[in-house]
Amino acid sequence: MTVFRIVRNTVLTVLALLWLVPVYLLIVNAITPLSEYQGEPLWFPVGFDLWTNLVSAWNESSLGLGMLNSLLYSTASALVAVLAAGLAGFAVVTMPVRRPSLWFWLIYLGTLLPLQIFLAPLFQTYVDTNLYDTSLGMILIYSAICVPFAFFVVRNYLTTIPPEIAEAAKLDGAGWGRLFFQIHLPLIRSALFAAFIFQFTWVWNDLLFGITLTTSPDRRPVMAAMAEIGGGFVSLGPPVVLAGALLVSLPTVILFLSCQRFFVSSLRAAA
């Protein structure tokens, strides 16, 4: 058992170090002064000019506005998605619906289809309905895309709740609405929170819909703004682009690290 633990810890340490190598390179090159950058990735710091690089990245594209837009899209879409997933999971697991397995696969199928197949019809529909380049349009599509995986997490968690709880509540005269909002909703808070973190991170990091369904800076999410900086990779210099990437990654890193213990325990319970 001791040998197994040593091997396991060694493998995990090596994997962690391999994962940290790109992060290390990102930080080292992001803090490098433009005057010291020679066109090749640096493995060791040769100076510290992170603030200047951040200011250049901030001024070259509306990163601040993009981060506010992404904060709106990520928060609103994740909240709508986890609420819809909670209601759908409650219906499939607790309510006497016909063929619950069929409903499960119909909803979960949304995670199995490549997102690119939605672009052409979605773009045309958004143009026809005046949802193109609007905040409402972005929240709607992100909410719809986030529902299937959130439903998967919440539904699995709901299956661990004893059915006797629902039966006792119904004997006391509780309707389906009261049963969900007053009894099941508090019980599945941890699963909803885990799903929220997943979907918040996915929406924040999305580029595909950001560059397809928006054009104006006041509607563009942060990754689309980063793509504009990346388009000037040669003229701006890699340290500026990497500094911008470091900045826009901080919110999701902070969210995950601050909720890590709760997030892991929620996933373990939903597995």
Coordinates of C-alpha atoms in Angstrom, one line a residue:
M1 CA 0.0 0.0 0.0
T2 CA 2.9 2.3 0.8
V3 CA 4.5 1.7 -2.6
F4 CA 1.2 2.3 -4.3
R5 CA 0.9 5.7 -2.5
I6 CA 4.4 6.7 -3.4
V7 CA 3.8 5.9 -7.1
R8 CA 0.5 7.6 -7.1
N9 CA 1.9 10.8 -5.5
T10 CA 4.9 10.8 -7.9
V11 CA 2.6 10.5 -10.9
L12 CA 0.3 13.2 -9.7
T13 CA 3.3 15.5 -8.9
V14 CA 4.7 15.0 -12.4
L15 CA 1.3 15.6 -14.1
A16 CA 0.9 18.8 -12.0
L17 CA 4.3 20.1 -12.9
L18 CA 3.6 19.4 -16.6
W19 CA 0.3 21.3 -16.3
L20 CA 2.1 24.2 -14.6
V21 CA 4.7 24.6 -17.4
P22 CA 2.4 26.5 -19.8
V23 CA 1.2 28.7 -16.9
Y24 CA 4.8 29.4 -15.9
L25 CA 5.7 30.4 -19.5
L26 CA 2.6 32.6 -19.7
I27 CA 3.6 34.5 -16.5
V28 CA 7.3 34.8 -17.4
N29 CA 6.6 36.1 -20.9
A30 CA 3.8 38.4 -19.8
I31 CA 6.0 40.3 -17.4
T32 CA 8.8 40.6 -19.9
P33 CA 9.5 44.2 -21.1
L34 CA 8.9 44.6 -24.8
S35 CA 12.5 45.9 -25.2
E36 CA 13.9 42.7 -23.8
Y37 CA 11.8 40.3 -25.8
Q38 CA 13.8 38.7 -28.7
G39 CA 11.0 36.8 -30.5
E40 CA 11.6 33.5 -28.7
P41 CA 9.7 32.2 -25.6
L42 CA 11.6 33.0 -22.4
W43 CA 12.1 30.4 -19.7
F44 CA 13.5 32.8 -17.1
P45 CA 12.6 36.4 -16.3
V46 CA 14.7 39.1 -17.7
G47 CA 12.8 42.0 -16.2
F48 CA 9.5 43.0 -14.9
D49 CA 7.1 45.2 -16.9
L50 CA 3.8 43.6 -16.3
W51 CA 1.9 46.9 -15.6
T52 CA 3.0 48.5 -18.9
N53 CA 2.0 45.4 -20.8
L54 CA -1.4 45.3 -19.1
V55 CA -2.0 49.0 -19.9
S56 CA -1.1 48.4 -23.6
A57 CA -3.4 45.4 -23.8
W58 CA -6.2 47.4 -22.0
N59 CA -5.8 50.4 -24.3
E60 CA -5.6 48.4 -27.6
S61 CA -9.0 46.8 -27.0
S62 CA -12.0 47.4 -24.8
L63 CA -11.0 44.7 -22.3
G64 CA -12.8 46.4 -19.4
L65 CA -16.1 46.6 -21.2
G66 CA -15.6 43.1 -22.5
M67 CA -15.1 41.8 -19.0
L68 CA -18.2 43.5 -17.8
N69 CA -20.2 42.0 -20.7
S70 CA -18.8 38.6 -20.0
L71 CA -19.6 39.0 -16.3
L72 CA -23.2 39.7 -17.3
Y73 CA -23.5 36.9 -19.8
S74 CA -21.7 34.3 -17.5
T75 CA -23.7 35.2 -14.4
A76 CA -27.2 35.5 -16.0
S77 CA -26.8 32.5 -18.3
A78 CA -25.4 30.2 -15.6
L79 CA -28.2 31.2 -13.2
V80 CA -31.0 30.6 -15.8
A81 CA -29.4 27.3 -16.9
V82 CA -29.0 25.9 -13.4
L83 CA -32.6 26.9 -12.5
A84 CA -33.9 25.3 -15.7
A85 CA -31.7 22.2 -15.1
G86 CA -33.0 22.0 -11.6
L87 CA -36.7 22.1 -12.7
A88 CA -36.0 19.6 -15.5
G89 CA -34.1 17.2 -13.2
F90 CA -36.9 17.4 -10.6
A91 CA -39.5 16.6 -13.3
V92 CA -37.5 13.6 -14.7
V93 CA -36.5 12.1 -11.3
T94 CA -39.3 13.0 -8.9
M95 CA -42.4 13.7 -10.9
P96 CA -44.3 10.8 -12.5
V97 CA -43.4 11.6 -16.1
R98 CA -43.6 9.0 -18.8
R99 CA -40.4 7.6 -20.2
P100 CA -37.9 9.6 -18.0
S101 CA -34.9 8.0 -19.6
L102 CA -36.1 9.3 -23.0
W103 CA -36.4 12.8 -21.6
F104 CA -33.0 12.5 -20.0
W105 CA -31.3 11.6 -23.3
L106 CA -33.2 14.2 -25.3
I107 CA -31.9 17.0 -23.0
Y108 CA -28.4 15.6 -22.5
L109 CA -28.0 15.2 -26.3
G110 CA -27.2 18.9 -26.3
T111 CA -23.8 18.2 -24.9
L112 CA -23.0 15.7 -27.7
L113 CA -23.6 17.9 -30.7
P114 CA -20.8 20.2 -32.0
L115 CA -21.6 23.8 -31.5
Q116 CA -20.6 24.7 -35.0
I117 CA -23.7 23.1 -36.5
F118 CA -25.8 25.8 -34.8
L119 CA -24.0 28.8 -36.2
A120 CA -25.6 29.2 -39.6
P121 CA -29.3 28.8 -38.6
L122 CA -28.7 30.7 -35.4
F123 CA -27.1 33.6 -37.1
Q124 CA -29.9 33.9 -39.6
T125 CA -32.6 33.6 -36.9
Y126 CA -30.9 36.3 -34.8
V127 CA -30.7 38.7 -37.8
D128 CA -34.4 38.0 -38.6
T129 CA -35.5 38.6 -35.0
N130 CA -33.3 41.6 -34.2
L131 CA -31.4 39.6 -31.6
Y132 CA -28.1 39.9 -33.4
D133 CA -25.5 42.0 -31.5
T134 CA -27.7 42.3 -28.4
S135 CA -27.1 41.3 -24.8
L136 CA -30.4 39.5 -24.6
G137 CA -29.4 37.4 -27.6
M138 CA -26.1 36.4 -26.0
I139 CA -27.8 35.5 -22.7
L140 CA -30.4 33.4 -24.5
I141 CA -28.0 31.3 -26.5
Y142 CA -25.6 30.8 -23.6
S143 CA -28.4 29.8 -21.3
A144 CA -29.7 27.2 -23.9
I145 CA -26.2 25.8 -24.4
C146 CA -25.5 25.5 -20.7
V147 CA -28.7 23.6 -19.8
P148 CA -27.8 20.1 -20.9
F149 CA -24.6 19.7 -18.8
A150 CA -26.1 21.4 -15.8
F151 CA -29.1 19.1 -16.1
F152 CA -26.7 16.1 -16.1
V153 CA -25.1 17.2 -12.9
V154 CA -28.3 18.1 -11.1
R155 CA -30.2 15.0 -12.3
N156 CA -27.5 12.7 -11.0
Y157 CA -27.6 14.5 -7.6
L158 CA -31.4 14.2 -7.4
T159 CA -31.2 10.5 -7.8
T160 CA -29.4 10.3 -4.5
I161 CA -32.3 11.9 -2.6
P162 CA -34.5 9.3 -1.0
P163 CA -38.0 9.2 -2.6
E164 CA -39.5 8.9 0.8
I165 CA -38.9 12.6 1.3
A166 CA -41.2 13.5 -1.6
E167 CA -43.8 10.9 -0.5
A168 CA -43.9 12.3 3.0
A169 CA -44.3 15.9 1.7
K170 CA -47.2 14.8 -0.6
L171 CA -48.9 13.1 2.3
D172 CA -48.7 16.5 4.1
G173 CA -50.5 18.1 1.2
A174 CA -47.5 19.7 -0.6
G175 CA -47.9 20.4 -4.2
W176 CA -45.2 20.0 -6.9
G177 CA -44.2 23.7 -6.7
R178 CA -43.8 23.6 -2.9
L179 CA -42.1 20.3 -3.1
F180 CA -39.5 21.7 -5.4
F181 CA -38.9 25.2 -4.0
Q182 CA -39.1 24.4 -0.3
I183 CA -37.8 20.9 -0.1
H184 CA -35.7 19.8 -3.1
L185 CA -34.2 23.1 -4.0
P186 CA -32.4 23.5 -0.6
L187 CA -31.2 19.9 -0.9
I188 CA -29.6 20.3 -4.3
R189 CA -27.9 23.6 -3.6
S190 CA -24.5 22.1 -3.8
A191 CA -25.1 20.4 -7.2
L192 CA -26.6 23.7 -8.5
F193 CA -23.5 25.6 -7.3
A194 CA -21.1 23.1 -9.0
A195 CA -23.1 23.4 -12.2
F196 CA -23.1 27.2 -11.9
I197 CA -19.2 27.3 -11.6
F198 CA -18.9 25.0 -14.6
Q199 CA -21.2 27.0 -16.8
F200 CA -19.9 30.4 -15.6
T201 CA -16.4 29.3 -16.6
W202 CA -17.5 28.0 -20.0
V203 CA -19.4 31.1 -20.9
W204 CA -16.5 33.3 -19.8
N205 CA -14.1 31.4 -22.0
D206 CA -16.3 31.2 -25.0
L207 CA -15.1 32.7 -28.2
L208 CA -17.2 31.0 -30.9
F209 CA -20.5 32.8 -30.2
G210 CA -18.8 36.0 -29.1
I211 CA -17.3 36.6 -32.6
T212 CA -20.3 35.2 -34.5
L213 CA -23.2 36.9 -32.8
T214 CA -21.7 40.3 -31.8
T215 CA -19.8 43.1 -33.6
S216 CA -20.0 46.2 -31.4
P217 CA -17.6 46.7 -28.4
D218 CA -20.4 47.4 -26.0
R219 CA -21.9 43.9 -26.7
R220 CA -18.7 41.9 -27.3
P221 CA -17.6 39.4 -24.6
V222 CA -14.0 39.5 -23.3
M223 CA -12.7 36.6 -25.4
A224 CA -13.8 38.4 -28.6
A225 CA -11.9 41.5 -27.3
M226 CA -8.9 39.3 -26.7
A227 CA -9.1 38.0 -30.2
E228 CA -8.8 41.5 -31.5
I229 CA -5.6 41.9 -29.5
G230 CA -4.4 38.6 -30.8
G231 CA -4.9 39.8 -34.3
G232 CA -2.2 42.4 -33.6
F233 CA 0.2 39.8 -32.1
V234 CA 3.1 40.9 -34.2
S235 CA 2.6 44.7 -33.9
L236 CA 1.8 44.7 -30.2
G237 CA 4.3 42.1 -29.2
P238 CA 3.7 38.7 -27.5
P239 CA 4.2 40.1 -23.9
V240 CA 1.3 42.5 -24.4
V241 CA -1.0 39.8 -25.7
L242 CA 0.0 37.3 -22.9
A243 CA -0.5 40.0 -20.3
G244 CA -4.0 40.5 -21.6
A245 CA -4.6 36.8 -21.5
L246 CA -3.3 36.7 -17.9
L247 CA -5.7 39.4 -16.9
V248 CA -8.9 38.0 -18.4
S249 CA -8.2 34.5 -16.9
L250 CA -8.1 35.9 -13.4
P251 CA -11.8 36.0 -12.6
T252 CA -12.4 32.3 -13.3
V253 CA -9.2 31.3 -11.5
I254 CA -10.3 33.3 -8.4
L255 CA -13.8 31.9 -8.6
F256 CA -12.6 28.3 -8.7
L257 CA -9.9 28.7 -6.0
S258 CA -12.2 30.5 -3.6
C259 CA -14.9 27.8 -4.0
Q260 CA -12.6 24.8 -4.6
R261 CA -13.5 22.9 -1.4
F262 CA -17.2 23.3 -1.9
F263 CA -16.9 22.6 -5.6
V264 CA -15.1 19.3 -5.2
S265 CA -17.5 18.1 -2.5
S266 CA -20.4 19.0 -4.7
L267 CA -19.1 17.0 -7.6
R268 CA -18.3 14.0 -5.4
A269 CA -21.8 14.0 -4.1
A270 CA -23.3 14.3 -7.7
A271 CA -21.0 11.6 -9.2

